[in-house]
Structure formats: C-alpha cells, structure tokens
Amino acid sequence: MDIRVGNGFDIHRFSDDETRPLVLGGVTVPGAAGLDGHSDADVVTHAVAEALLGAAGLGDLGSHFPDTDERWRGAVSTQLLAHVVGLVRADGWTVGNVDCSVVAERPKLAPHRDQMQENLTGVVGAPVTVKGRRAEQIGGLGRAEGIACLASAVLVRSVDGSSPVGGAEEQ
Ligand code: MG
C-alpha cells in the first residue's frame, strides 16, 4: 500500500475593503474583517487543497487556479477544493484525513469550528479537523495583519490502484 503525506500552507492579509466577507473553511464569519485575495480568500480551504495536491504530487493550487485567470476571481474556494479532491481521486488516491492549524489573533474560531469541520469533511469525503492557534503577538500574524493556515493530509492507495479503504459501495 502506498501512503503519502502532504503539507499545505496559506496566508492572506486582512483587506482594507470593509465589504469583503471573511470566509474560513466555507463558513462566512459574521461581522469579521475579510481577507484580501483573488478568490474568496478562504485561507483554510486553500491550505487543505495544497496539502492534498502536495501528497498526491499534483503541484500546487496556483498552478491549477492561477490568480491571473479571471475565471477564478471571487471563486468559492470549497468548489476549488472539490475540483482538487476529484484530481486526487482520479489518480487512485483515497484521502485518509486532513488536519489544520489556523493561526489567527481574531476572530475567535471556536464558535465556527464545528461548521468548518463539517463543510470541509463534506467536500473532502474524509475527516478534516480544524484547530485554532493565536500567534502570541509575534510578527505580522500576531499583530492581526492576516490569517494563516497549515494543513497536513494523508492519502492512501493500494499498489494496484484500487482503493485500500474500501467504501460500502465496494463490498
Ligand atoms: Mg490562498
């Protein structure tokens, strides 16, 4: 059996545009300052996608969805993630799990964590966990200039290309 691990990192600064919503893990956080970005700037979803692409050896998010491409302006990142999951599956991989650490001084993530996990787990089709960390006032993240996210993903694939996890549909 092939087992691969991938890591993903993303960071976006807060936007000066007060009308931009903050989207994290597919959750629009009410009343919070939004992040700058070509898409919806969902830094958590981007890190998950980067980790999956990295584990599968399929490049990075920017190579699949260049920010010079007007098609992706304002894109809903969970839809980009769904596309990435499709690419990973097409290569015979099954996602084991993904774990995320979000580094944010604000807003408080705890009230939104369950919904983020539910959204991302639904898109990925495997457990996605989200943990929040503060940056202890160190550096730009600590001064609340933006939000970053790190993610780790595990993929499994049997050597003959069949799914080693075996969903109910295969029994
Ligand atoms: Mg990003």
Tab-separated table of N, CA and C and ligand atoms in Angstrom:
chain	number	residue	atom	x	y	z
A	1	MET	N	0.846	-1.202	0.000
A	1	MET	CA	0.000	0.000	0.000
A	1	MET	C	0.882	1.254	0.000
A	2	ASP	N	0.500	2.200	-0.830
A	2	ASP	CA	1.189	3.499	-0.830
A	2	ASP	C	0.515	4.418	0.186
A	3	ILE	N	1.294	5.030	1.017
A	3	ILE	CA	0.783	6.047	1.951
A	3	ILE	C	1.596	7.311	1.714
A	4	ARG	N	0.943	8.411	1.507
A	4	ARG	CA	1.639	9.678	1.277
A	4	ARG	C	1.121	10.740	2.249
A	5	VAL	N	2.025	11.597	2.646
A	5	VAL	CA	1.637	12.751	3.468
A	5	VAL	C	1.948	14.022	2.684
A	6	GLY	N	1.114	15.000	2.844
A	6	GLY	CA	1.363	16.292	2.206
A	6	GLY	C	1.140	17.402	3.200
A	7	ASN	N	1.858	18.498	3.021
A	7	ASN	CA	1.566	19.653	3.866
A	7	ASN	C	1.159	20.828	2.997
A	8	GLY	N	0.330	21.653	3.572
A	8	GLY	CA	-0.139	22.838	2.867
A	8	GLY	C	-0.045	24.036	3.787
A	9	PHE	N	0.281	25.176	3.191
A	9	PHE	CA	0.344	26.416	3.958
A	9	PHE	C	-0.285	27.507	3.125
A	10	ASP	N	-1.019	28.395	3.779
A	10	ASP	CA	-1.516	29.570	3.077
A	10	ASP	C	-1.631	30.720	4.063
A	11	ILE	N	-1.549	31.907	3.526
A	11	ILE	CA	-1.646	33.113	4.357
A	11	ILE	C	-2.255	34.233	3.521
A	12	HIS	N	-3.169	34.959	4.115
A	12	HIS	CA	-3.781	36.117	3.446
A	12	HIS	C	-3.831	37.266	4.449
A	13	ARG	N	-3.585	38.475	3.932
A	13	ARG	CA	-3.695	39.641	4.830
A	13	ARG	C	-5.131	40.153	4.855
A	14	PHE	N	-5.473	40.820	5.946
A	14	PHE	CA	-6.802	41.424	6.028
A	14	PHE	C	-6.945	42.500	4.967
A	15	SER	N	-8.146	42.606	4.434
A	15	SER	CA	-8.449	43.563	3.373
A	15	SER	C	-8.820	44.918	3.964
A	16	ASP	N	-8.508	45.975	3.190
A	16	ASP	CA	-8.984	47.314	3.558
A	16	ASP	C	-10.437	47.515	3.130
A	17	ASP	N	-10.916	46.607	2.289
A	17	ASP	CA	-12.281	46.698	1.776
A	17	ASP	C	-13.246	46.152	2.829
A	18	GLU	N	-13.969	47.046	3.458
A	18	GLU	CA	-14.820	46.637	4.577
A	18	GLU	C	-16.025	45.819	4.136
A	19	THR	N	-16.241	45.765	2.828
A	19	THR	CA	-17.394	44.977	2.355
A	19	THR	C	-17.014	43.516	2.115
A	20	ARG	N	-15.707	43.211	2.175
A	20	ARG	CA	-15.305	41.817	1.910
A	20	ARG	C	-15.654	40.929	3.097
A	21	PRO	N	-16.364	39.832	2.857
A	21	PRO	CA	-16.663	38.915	3.966
A	21	PRO	C	-15.450	38.067	4.322
A	22	LEU	N	-15.411	37.610	5.559
A	22	LEU	CA	-14.382	36.653	5.979
A	22	LEU	C	-14.941	35.248	5.798
A	23	VAL	N	-14.263	34.465	4.979
A	23	VAL	CA	-14.683	33.084	4.724
A	23	VAL	C	-13.563	32.163	5.176
A	24	LEU	N	-13.882	31.288	6.106
A	24	LEU	CA	-12.897	30.321	6.629
A	24	LEU	C	-13.517	28.931	6.631
A	25	GLY	N	-12.904	28.023	5.933
A	25	GLY	CA	-13.432	26.663	5.892
A	25	GLY	C	-14.865	26.632	5.377
A	26	GLY	N	-15.168	27.526	4.455
A	26	GLY	CA	-16.509	27.574	3.883
A	26	GLY	C	-17.541	28.251	4.757
A	27	VAL	N	-17.118	28.779	5.906
A	27	VAL	CA	-18.027	29.494	6.810
A	27	VAL	C	-17.823	30.993	6.632
A	28	THR	N	-18.894	31.726	6.384
A	28	THR	CA	-18.814	33.187	6.373
A	28	THR	C	-19.015	33.665	7.800
A	29	VAL	N	-17.957	34.285	8.353
A	29	VAL	CA	-17.967	34.681	9.762
A	29	VAL	C	-18.601	36.062	9.864
A	30	PRO	N	-19.762	36.158	10.504
A	30	PRO	CA	-20.454	37.443	10.526
A	30	PRO	C	-19.686	38.509	11.291
A	31	GLY	N	-19.659	39.714	10.718
A	31	GLY	CA	-19.087	40.868	11.412
A	31	GLY	C	-17.572	40.909	11.459
A	32	ALA	N	-16.892	39.972	10.816
A	32	ALA	CA	-15.428	39.933	10.876
A	32	ALA	C	-14.836	40.557	9.621
A	33	ALA	N	-13.642	41.170	9.761
A	33	ALA	CA	-12.938	41.750	8.615
A	33	ALA	C	-12.564	40.629	7.656
A	34	GLY	N	-12.704	40.919	6.351
A	34	GLY	CA	-12.380	39.932	5.329
A	34	GLY	C	-10.914	39.932	4.972
A	35	LEU	N	-10.501	38.930	4.230
A	35	LEU	CA	-9.120	38.794	3.788
A	35	LEU	C	-9.019	39.161	2.312
A	36	ASP	N	-7.861	39.711	1.943
A	36	ASP	CA	-7.590	40.032	0.548
A	36	ASP	C	-7.311	38.760	-0.227
A	37	GLY	N	-7.752	38.733	-1.471
A	37	GLY	CA	-7.429	37.585	-2.309
A	37	GLY	C	-8.204	37.645	-3.602
A	38	HIS	N	-7.707	36.880	-4.574
A	38	HIS	CA	-8.332	36.833	-5.897
A	38	HIS	C	-9.655	36.067	-5.815
A	39	SER	N	-9.624	34.982	-5.041
A	39	SER	CA	-10.844	34.191	-4.822
A	39	SER	C	-11.535	34.750	-3.583
A	40	ASP	N	-12.283	33.911	-2.886
A	40	ASP	CA	-12.897	34.358	-1.630
A	40	ASP	C	-11.894	34.404	-0.478
A	41	ALA	N	-10.620	34.069	-0.784
A	41	ALA	CA	-9.508	34.171	0.185
A	41	ALA	C	-9.706	33.251	1.396
A	42	ASP	N	-10.342	32.123	1.163
A	42	ASP	CA	-10.578	31.154	2.252
A	42	ASP	C	-9.270	30.408	2.526
A	43	VAL	N	-8.516	30.956	3.443
A	43	VAL	CA	-7.152	30.505	3.705
A	43	VAL	C	-7.128	29.063	4.227
A	44	VAL	N	-8.166	28.664	4.934
A	44	VAL	CA	-8.216	27.304	5.481
A	44	VAL	C	-8.438	26.301	4.339
A	45	THR	N	-9.405	26.591	3.509
A	45	THR	CA	-9.701	25.697	2.392
A	45	THR	C	-8.516	25.616	1.433
A	46	HIS	N	-7.822	26.743	1.235
A	46	HIS	CA	-6.643	26.737	0.359
A	46	HIS	C	-5.541	25.836	0.929
A	47	ALA	N	-5.323	25.907	2.230
A	47	ALA	CA	-4.277	25.074	2.841
A	47	ALA	C	-4.619	23.592	2.721
A	48	VAL	N	-5.898	23.259	2.884
A	48	VAL	CA	-6.329	21.864	2.722
A	48	VAL	C	-6.052	21.393	1.296
A	49	ALA	N	-6.401	22.227	0.331
A	49	ALA	CA	-6.186	21.850	-1.072
A	49	ALA	C	-4.692	21.693	-1.367
A	50	GLU	N	-3.871	22.588	-0.824
A	50	GLU	CA	-2.416	22.497	-1.035
A	50	GLU	C	-1.862	21.202	-0.447
A	51	ALA	N	-2.366	20.802	0.719
A	51	ALA	CA	-1.880	19.583	1.358
A	51	ALA	C	-2.249	18.355	0.520
A	52	LEU	N	-3.463	18.350	-0.012
A	52	LEU	CA	-3.896	17.218	-0.843
A	52	LEU	C	-3.085	17.145	-2.135
A	53	LEU	N	-2.894	18.293	-2.769
A	53	LEU	CA	-2.111	18.315	-4.009
A	53	LEU	C	-0.672	17.882	-3.740
A	54	GLY	N	-0.136	18.356	-2.615
A	54	GLY	CA	1.238	18.004	-2.277
A	54	GLY	C	1.389	16.511	-2.040
A	55	ALA	N	0.456	15.924	-1.322
A	55	ALA	CA	0.539	14.490	-1.030
A	55	ALA	C	0.445	13.666	-2.310
A	56	ALA	N	-0.361	14.134	-3.249
A	56	ALA	CA	-0.552	13.389	-4.496
A	56	ALA	C	0.519	13.720	-5.534
A	57	GLY	N	1.363	14.695	-5.245
A	57	GLY	CA	2.379	15.102	-6.216
A	57	GLY	C	1.775	15.780	-7.433
A	58	LEU	N	0.719	16.541	-7.203
A	58	LEU	CA	-0.010	17.168	-8.320
A	58	LEU	C	0.184	18.685	-8.365
A	59	GLY	N	1.310	19.154	-7.864
A	59	GLY	CA	1.581	20.588	-7.967
A	59	GLY	C	0.949	21.364	-6.831
A	60	ASP	N	0.653	22.626	-7.089
A	60	ASP	CA	0.078	23.472	-6.039
A	60	ASP	C	-1.169	24.181	-6.572
A	61	LEU	N	-1.840	24.855	-5.673
A	61	LEU	CA	-3.113	25.494	-6.014
A	61	LEU	C	-2.936	26.542	-7.117
A	62	GLY	N	-1.844	27.290	-7.037
A	62	GLY	CA	-1.612	28.347	-8.019
A	62	GLY	C	-1.446	27.813	-9.432
A	63	SER	N	-0.915	26.590	-9.557
A	63	SER	CA	-0.731	26.034	-10.900
A	63	SER	C	-2.059	25.560	-11.487
A	64	HIS	N	-2.995	25.197	-10.622
A	64	HIS	CA	-4.309	24.752	-11.109
A	64	HIS	C	-5.291	25.914	-11.263
A	65	PHE	N	-5.155	26.905	-10.397
A	65	PHE	CA	-6.087	28.047	-10.407
A	65	PHE	C	-5.295	29.348	-10.346
A	66	PRO	N	-4.604	29.716	-11.430
A	66	PRO	CA	-3.746	30.907	-11.372
A	66	PRO	C	-4.532	32.182	-11.044
A	67	ASP	N	-3.925	33.034	-10.205
A	67	ASP	CA	-4.659	34.247	-9.815
A	67	ASP	C	-4.616	35.314	-10.907
A	68	THR	N	-4.000	34.956	-12.048
A	68	THR	CA	-4.062	35.840	-13.213
A	68	THR	C	-5.253	35.488	-14.100
A	69	ASP	N	-5.971	34.428	-13.729
A	69	ASP	CA	-7.079	33.945	-14.556
A	69	ASP	C	-8.386	34.512	-14.021
A	70	GLU	N	-9.058	35.290	-14.845
A	70	GLU	CA	-10.292	35.957	-14.407
A	70	GLU	C	-11.394	34.949	-14.046
A	71	ARG	N	-11.262	33.698	-14.516
A	71	ARG	CA	-12.284	32.701	-14.171
A	71	ARG	C	-12.365	32.463	-12.675
A	72	TRP	N	-11.240	32.706	-11.991
A	72	TRP	CA	-11.198	32.365	-10.565
A	72	TRP	C	-11.406	33.581	-9.667
A	73	ARG	N	-11.702	34.752	-10.277
A	73	ARG	CA	-11.946	35.935	-9.447
A	73	ARG	C	-13.207	35.709	-8.615
A	74	GLY	N	-13.065	35.874	-7.322
A	74	GLY	CA	-14.216	35.695	-6.433
A	74	GLY	C	-14.663	34.245	-6.303
A	75	ALA	N	-13.801	33.318	-6.747
A	75	ALA	CA	-14.194	31.905	-6.730
A	75	ALA	C	-14.525	31.439	-5.311
A	76	VAL	N	-15.488	30.540	-5.236
A	76	VAL	CA	-15.821	29.900	-3.966
A	76	VAL	C	-14.801	28.789	-3.756
A	77	SER	N	-13.978	28.926	-2.716
A	77	SER	CA	-12.833	28.028	-2.577
A	77	SER	C	-13.233	26.589	-2.297
A	78	THR	N	-14.372	26.371	-1.656
A	78	THR	CA	-14.781	24.980	-1.438
A	78	THR	C	-15.051	24.292	-2.792
A	79	GLN	N	-15.430	25.068	-3.794
A	79	GLN	CA	-15.612	24.471	-5.129
A	79	GLN	C	-14.254	24.146	-5.757
A	80	LEU	N	-13.262	25.001	-5.511
A	80	LEU	CA	-11.902	24.699	-5.984
A	80	LEU	C	-11.389	23.439	-5.280
A	81	LEU	N	-11.671	23.349	-3.979
A	81	LEU	CA	-11.240	22.164	-3.229
A	81	LEU	C	-11.908	20.906	-3.781
A	82	ALA	N	-13.179	20.990	-4.117
A	82	ALA	CA	-13.879	19.831	-4.684
A	82	ALA	C	-13.200	19.382	-5.974
A	83	HIS	N	-12.755	20.350	-6.767
A	83	HIS	CA	-12.043	20.016	-8.004
A	83	HIS	C	-10.729	19.303	-7.686
A	84	VAL	N	-10.025	19.794	-6.681
A	84	VAL	CA	-8.754	19.176	-6.267
A	84	VAL	C	-8.997	17.742	-5.784
A	85	VAL	N	-10.036	17.544	-4.990
A	85	VAL	CA	-10.353	16.197	-4.499
A	85	VAL	C	-10.614	15.261	-5.679
A	86	GLY	N	-11.270	15.770	-6.697
A	86	GLY	CA	-11.516	14.968	-7.895
A	86	GLY	C	-10.229	14.562	-8.587
A	87	LEU	N	-9.272	15.493	-8.664
A	87	LEU	CA	-7.979	15.189	-9.283
A	87	LEU	C	-7.239	14.109	-8.505
A	88	VAL	N	-7.283	14.238	-7.184
A	88	VAL	CA	-6.587	13.293	-6.306
A	88	VAL	C	-7.206	11.900	-6.451
A	89	ARG	N	-8.528	11.860	-6.460
A	89	ARG	CA	-9.224	10.568	-6.601
A	89	ARG	C	-8.963	9.956	-7.975
A	90	ALA	N	-8.899	10.794	-8.990
A	90	ALA	CA	-8.669	10.285	-10.349
A	90	ALA	C	-7.318	9.595	-10.455
A	91	ASP	N	-6.411	9.953	-9.583
A	91	ASP	CA	-5.106	9.299	-9.553
A	91	ASP	C	-5.108	8.059	-8.651
A	92	GLY	N	-6.277	7.655	-8.188
A	92	GLY	CA	-6.389	6.415	-7.426
A	92	GLY	C	-6.227	6.575	-5.932
A	93	TRP	N	-6.103	7.836	-5.461
A	93	TRP	CA	-5.883	8.055	-4.031
A	93	TRP	C	-7.186	8.146	-3.264
A	94	THR	N	-7.164	7.656	-2.043
A	94	THR	CA	-8.244	7.869	-1.082
A	94	THR	C	-7.689	8.756	0.025
A	95	VAL	N	-8.450	9.763	0.394
A	95	VAL	CA	-7.987	10.643	1.470
A	95	VAL	C	-8.181	9.936	2.801
A	96	GLY	N	-7.128	9.876	3.613
A	96	GLY	CA	-7.231	9.331	4.964
A	96	GLY	C	-7.828	10.357	5.901
A	97	ASN	N	-7.134	11.471	6.032
A	97	ASN	CA	-7.651	12.581	6.830
A	97	ASN	C	-6.838	13.833	6.514
A	98	VAL	N	-7.338	14.959	6.969
A	98	VAL	CA	-6.620	16.229	6.870
A	98	VAL	C	-6.758	16.923	8.214
A	99	ASP	N	-5.662	17.487	8.699
A	99	ASP	CA	-5.696	18.234	9.961
A	99	ASP	C	-5.141	19.635	9.716
A	100	CYS	N	-5.818	20.630	10.267
A	100	CYS	CA	-5.460	22.033	10.009
A	100	CYS	C	-5.180	22.770	11.311
A	101	SER	N	-4.197	23.650	11.253
A	101	SER	CA	-3.974	24.621	12.325
A	101	SER	C	-4.127	26.013	11.734
A	102	VAL	N	-5.108	26.743	12.229
A	102	VAL	CA	-5.341	28.103	11.761
A	102	VAL	C	-4.676	29.054	12.751
A	103	VAL	N	-3.848	29.965	12.240
A	103	VAL	CA	-3.169	30.929	13.098
A	103	VAL	C	-3.854	32.276	12.923
A	104	ALA	N	-4.578	32.685	13.934
A	104	ALA	CA	-5.376	33.911	13.838
A	104	ALA	C	-5.494	34.557	15.214
A	105	GLU	N	-5.203	35.840	15.277
A	105	GLU	CA	-5.457	36.604	16.512
A	105	GLU	C	-6.948	36.880	16.660
A	106	ARG	N	-7.580	37.117	15.544
A	106	ARG	CA	-9.016	37.367	15.517
A	106	ARG	C	-9.562	36.929	14.181
A	107	PRO	N	-10.809	36.581	14.067
A	107	PRO	CA	-11.781	36.476	15.151
A	107	PRO	C	-11.588	35.172	15.933
A	108	LYS	N	-12.378	34.992	16.971
A	108	LYS	CA	-12.388	33.722	17.691
A	108	LYS	C	-12.940	32.643	16.757
A	109	LEU	N	-12.215	31.539	16.674
A	109	LEU	CA	-12.614	30.488	15.733
A	109	LEU	C	-13.525	29.440	16.363
A	110	ALA	N	-13.433	29.317	17.692
A	110	ALA	CA	-14.151	28.218	18.358
A	110	ALA	C	-15.640	28.141	17.976
A	111	PRO	N	-16.337	29.290	17.896
A	111	PRO	CA	-17.768	29.186	17.582
A	111	PRO	C	-18.041	28.638	16.180
A	112	HIS	N	-17.025	28.648	15.316
A	112	HIS	CA	-17.227	28.260	13.915
A	112	HIS	C	-16.544	26.945	13.566
A	113	ARG	N	-15.836	26.388	14.542
A	113	ARG	CA	-15.008	25.229	14.247
A	113	ARG	C	-15.819	24.024	13.763
A	114	ASP	N	-16.912	23.716	14.450
A	114	ASP	CA	-17.700	22.550	14.053
A	114	ASP	C	-18.203	22.690	12.619
A	115	GLN	N	-18.670	23.900	12.294
A	115	GLN	CA	-19.208	24.096	10.942
A	115	GLN	C	-18.095	24.017	9.895
A	116	MET	N	-16.917	24.571	10.214
A	116	MET	CA	-15.781	24.461	9.283
A	116	MET	C	-15.433	23.003	9.039
A	117	GLN	N	-15.371	22.233	10.130
A	117	GLN	CA	-15.012	20.819	10.006
A	117	GLN	C	-16.057	20.068	9.185
A	118	GLU	N	-17.326	20.400	9.435
A	118	GLU	CA	-18.405	19.737	8.706
A	118	GLU	C	-18.340	20.066	7.216
A	119	ASN	N	-18.127	21.334	6.903
A	119	ASN	CA	-18.048	21.748	5.491
A	119	ASN	C	-16.898	21.041	4.786
A	120	LEU	N	-15.721	21.097	5.420
A	120	LEU	CA	-14.523	20.570	4.763
A	120	LEU	C	-14.573	19.043	4.675
A	121	THR	N	-15.077	18.405	5.726
A	121	THR	CA	-15.222	16.947	5.699
A	121	THR	C	-16.167	16.541	4.576
A	122	GLY	N	-17.216	17.311	4.393
A	122	GLY	CA	-18.171	17.014	3.332
A	122	GLY	C	-17.544	17.114	1.947
A	123	VAL	N	-16.710	18.120	1.748
A	123	VAL	CA	-16.089	18.307	0.429
A	123	VAL	C	-14.995	17.273	0.201
A	124	VAL	N	-14.203	16.995	1.226
A	124	VAL	CA	-13.052	16.098	1.073
A	124	VAL	C	-13.485	14.629	1.090
A	125	GLY	N	-14.583	14.318	1.800
A	125	GLY	CA	-15.035	12.942	1.896
A	125	GLY	C	-14.219	12.120	2.877
A	126	ALA	N	-13.558	12.779	3.786
A	126	ALA	CA	-12.757	12.133	4.840
A	126	ALA	C	-12.664	13.140	5.983
A	127	PRO	N	-12.315	12.665	7.176
A	127	PRO	CA	-12.298	13.602	8.310
A	127	PRO	C	-11.316	14.766	8.106
A	128	VAL	N	-11.831	15.968	8.280
A	128	VAL	CA	-10.989	17.169	8.294
A	128	VAL	C	-11.173	17.833	9.650
A	129	THR	N	-10.079	18.007	10.361
A	129	THR	CA	-10.126	18.634	11.672
A	129	THR	C	-9.480	20.011	11.607
A	130	VAL	N	-10.003	20.929	12.403
A	130	VAL	CA	-9.529	22.319	12.399
A	130	VAL	C	-9.233	22.739	13.834
A	131	LYS	N	-8.023	23.238	14.043
A	131	LYS	CA	-7.646	23.752	15.354
A	131	LYS	C	-7.250	25.218	15.207
A	132	GLY	N	-7.590	26.018	16.181
A	132	GLY	CA	-7.227	27.426	16.154
A	132	GLY	C	-6.055	27.702	17.090
A	133	ARG	N	-5.135	28.569	16.636
A	133	ARG	CA	-3.990	28.974	17.457
A	133	ARG	C	-3.827	30.482	17.328
A	134	ARG	N	-3.409	31.110	18.396
A	134	ARG	CA	-3.044	32.527	18.293
A	134	ARG	C	-1.535	32.620	18.147
A	135	ALA	N	-1.067	33.736	17.633
A	135	ALA	CA	0.360	33.890	17.338
A	135	ALA	C	1.107	34.615	18.458
A	136	GLU	N	0.464	34.774	19.619
A	136	GLU	CA	1.140	35.333	20.807
A	136	GLU	C	1.786	36.692	20.530
A	137	GLN	N	1.143	37.481	19.699
A	137	GLN	CA	1.585	38.848	19.374
A	137	GLN	C	2.948	38.886	18.683
A	138	ILE	N	3.355	37.756	18.128
A	138	ILE	CA	4.639	37.698	17.428
A	138	ILE	C	4.408	37.928	15.933
A	139	GLY	N	5.150	38.877	15.369
A	139	GLY	CA	5.132	39.086	13.924
A	139	GLY	C	3.813	39.621	13.408
A	140	GLY	N	3.707	39.598	12.075
A	140	GLY	CA	2.519	40.144	11.425
A	140	GLY	C	1.244	39.422	11.800
A	141	LEU	N	1.328	38.108	11.953
A	141	LEU	CA	0.125	37.363	12.357
A	141	LEU	C	-0.283	37.749	13.764
A	142	GLY	N	0.729	37.965	14.612
A	142	GLY	CA	0.461	38.352	15.990
A	142	GLY	C	-0.104	39.754	16.101
A	143	ARG	N	0.196	40.593	15.084
A	143	ARG	CA	-0.384	41.950	15.054
A	143	ARG	C	-1.715	41.957	14.312
A	144	ALA	N	-2.238	40.760	14.042
A	144	ALA	CA	-3.543	40.615	13.381
A	144	ALA	C	-3.564	41.293	12.019
A	145	GLU	N	-2.463	41.153	11.274
A	145	GLU	CA	-2.425	41.690	9.908
A	145	GLU	C	-3.019	40.707	8.911
A	146	GLY	N	-3.208	39.479	9.332
A	146	GLY	CA	-3.776	38.476	8.437
A	146	GLY	C	-4.001	37.172	9.173
A	147	ILE	N	-4.353	36.161	8.417
A	147	ILE	CA	-4.606	34.830	8.959
A	147	ILE	C	-3.827	33.818	8.114
A	148	ALA	N	-3.242	32.841	8.787
A	148	ALA	CA	-2.515	31.775	8.094
A	148	ALA	C	-3.114	30.432	8.486
A	149	CYS	N	-2.843	29.442	7.676
A	149	CYS	CA	-3.296	28.087	7.997
A	149	CYS	C	-2.273	27.074	7.498
A	150	LEU	N	-1.997	26.102	8.349
A	150	LEU	CA	-1.173	24.959	7.969
A	150	LEU	C	-2.071	23.731	7.961
A	151	ALA	N	-1.840	22.848	7.000
A	151	ALA	CA	-2.645	21.624	6.914
A	151	ALA	C	-1.751	20.449	6.574
A	152	SER	N	-2.098	19.291	7.109
A	152	SER	CA	-1.434	18.040	6.749
A	152	SER	C	-2.492	17.083	6.239
A	153	ALA	N	-2.147	16.387	5.176
A	153	ALA	CA	-3.085	15.425	4.584
A	153	ALA	C	-2.397	14.086	4.419
A	154	VAL	N	-3.162	13.028	4.635
A	154	VAL	CA	-2.679	11.664	4.363
A	154	VAL	C	-3.529	11.072	3.244
A	155	LEU	N	-2.844	10.502	2.264
A	155	LEU	CA	-3.508	9.796	1.166
A	155	LEU	C	-3.060	8.345	1.177
A	156	VAL	N	-3.956	7.449	0.791
A	156	VAL	CA	-3.598	6.029	0.684
A	156	VAL	C	-4.043	5.504	-0.683
A	157	ARG	N	-3.265	4.573	-1.188
A	157	ARG	CA	-3.575	3.960	-2.489
A	157	ARG	C	-2.938	2.574	-2.503
A	158	SER	N	-3.707	1.587	-2.883
A	158	SER	CA	-3.090	0.274	-2.977
A	158	SER	C	-2.194	0.252	-4.212
A	159	VAL	N	-1.221	-0.590	-4.208
A	159	VAL	CA	-0.225	-0.583	-5.280
A	159	VAL	C	-0.869	-0.879	-6.625
A	160	ASP	N	-1.962	-1.682	-6.616
A	160	ASP	CA	-2.617	-1.980	-7.900
A	160	ASP	C	-3.627	-0.907	-8.306
A	161	GLY	N	-3.688	0.168	-7.545
A	161	GLY	CA	-4.531	1.294	-7.923
A	161	GLY	C	-5.944	1.236	-7.378
A	162	SER	N	-6.333	0.145	-6.706
A	162	SER	CA	-7.678	0.089	-6.137
A	162	SER	C	-7.687	0.781	-4.784
A	163	SER	N	-8.873	1.182	-4.348
A	163	SER	CA	-8.966	1.886	-3.075
A	163	SER	C	-8.692	0.928	-1.916
A	164	PRO	N	-7.681	1.211	-1.083
A	164	PRO	CA	-7.368	0.317	0.019
A	164	PRO	C	-8.318	0.461	1.194
A	165	VAL	N	-9.116	1.526	1.203
A	165	VAL	CA	-10.002	1.750	2.337
A	165	VAL	C	-11.325	1.029	2.137
A	166	GLY	N	-11.778	0.987	0.878
A	166	GLY	CA	-12.957	0.192	0.557
A	166	GLY	C	-14.228	0.742	1.147
A	167	GLY	N	-14.896	1.619	0.433
A	167	GLY	CA	-16.171	2.141	0.896
A	167	GLY	C	-17.241	1.060	0.782
A	168	ALA	N	-18.416	1.359	1.329
A	168	ALA	CA	-19.512	0.386	1.334
A	168	ALA	C	-19.856	-0.054	-0.090
A	169	GLU	N	-19.674	0.877	-1.044
A	169	GLU	CA	-20.066	0.565	-2.424
A	169	GLU	C	-19.194	-0.531	-3.027
A	170	GLU	N	-18.088	-0.830	-2.369
A	170	GLU	CA	-17.181	-1.826	-2.929
A	170	GLU	C	-17.329	-3.197	-2.270
A	171	GLN	N	-18.244	-3.311	-1.320
A	171	GLN	CA	-18.329	-4.567	-0.589
A	171	GLN	C	-19.347	-5.514	-1.178
B	1	MG	MG	-4.795	31.416	-0.704
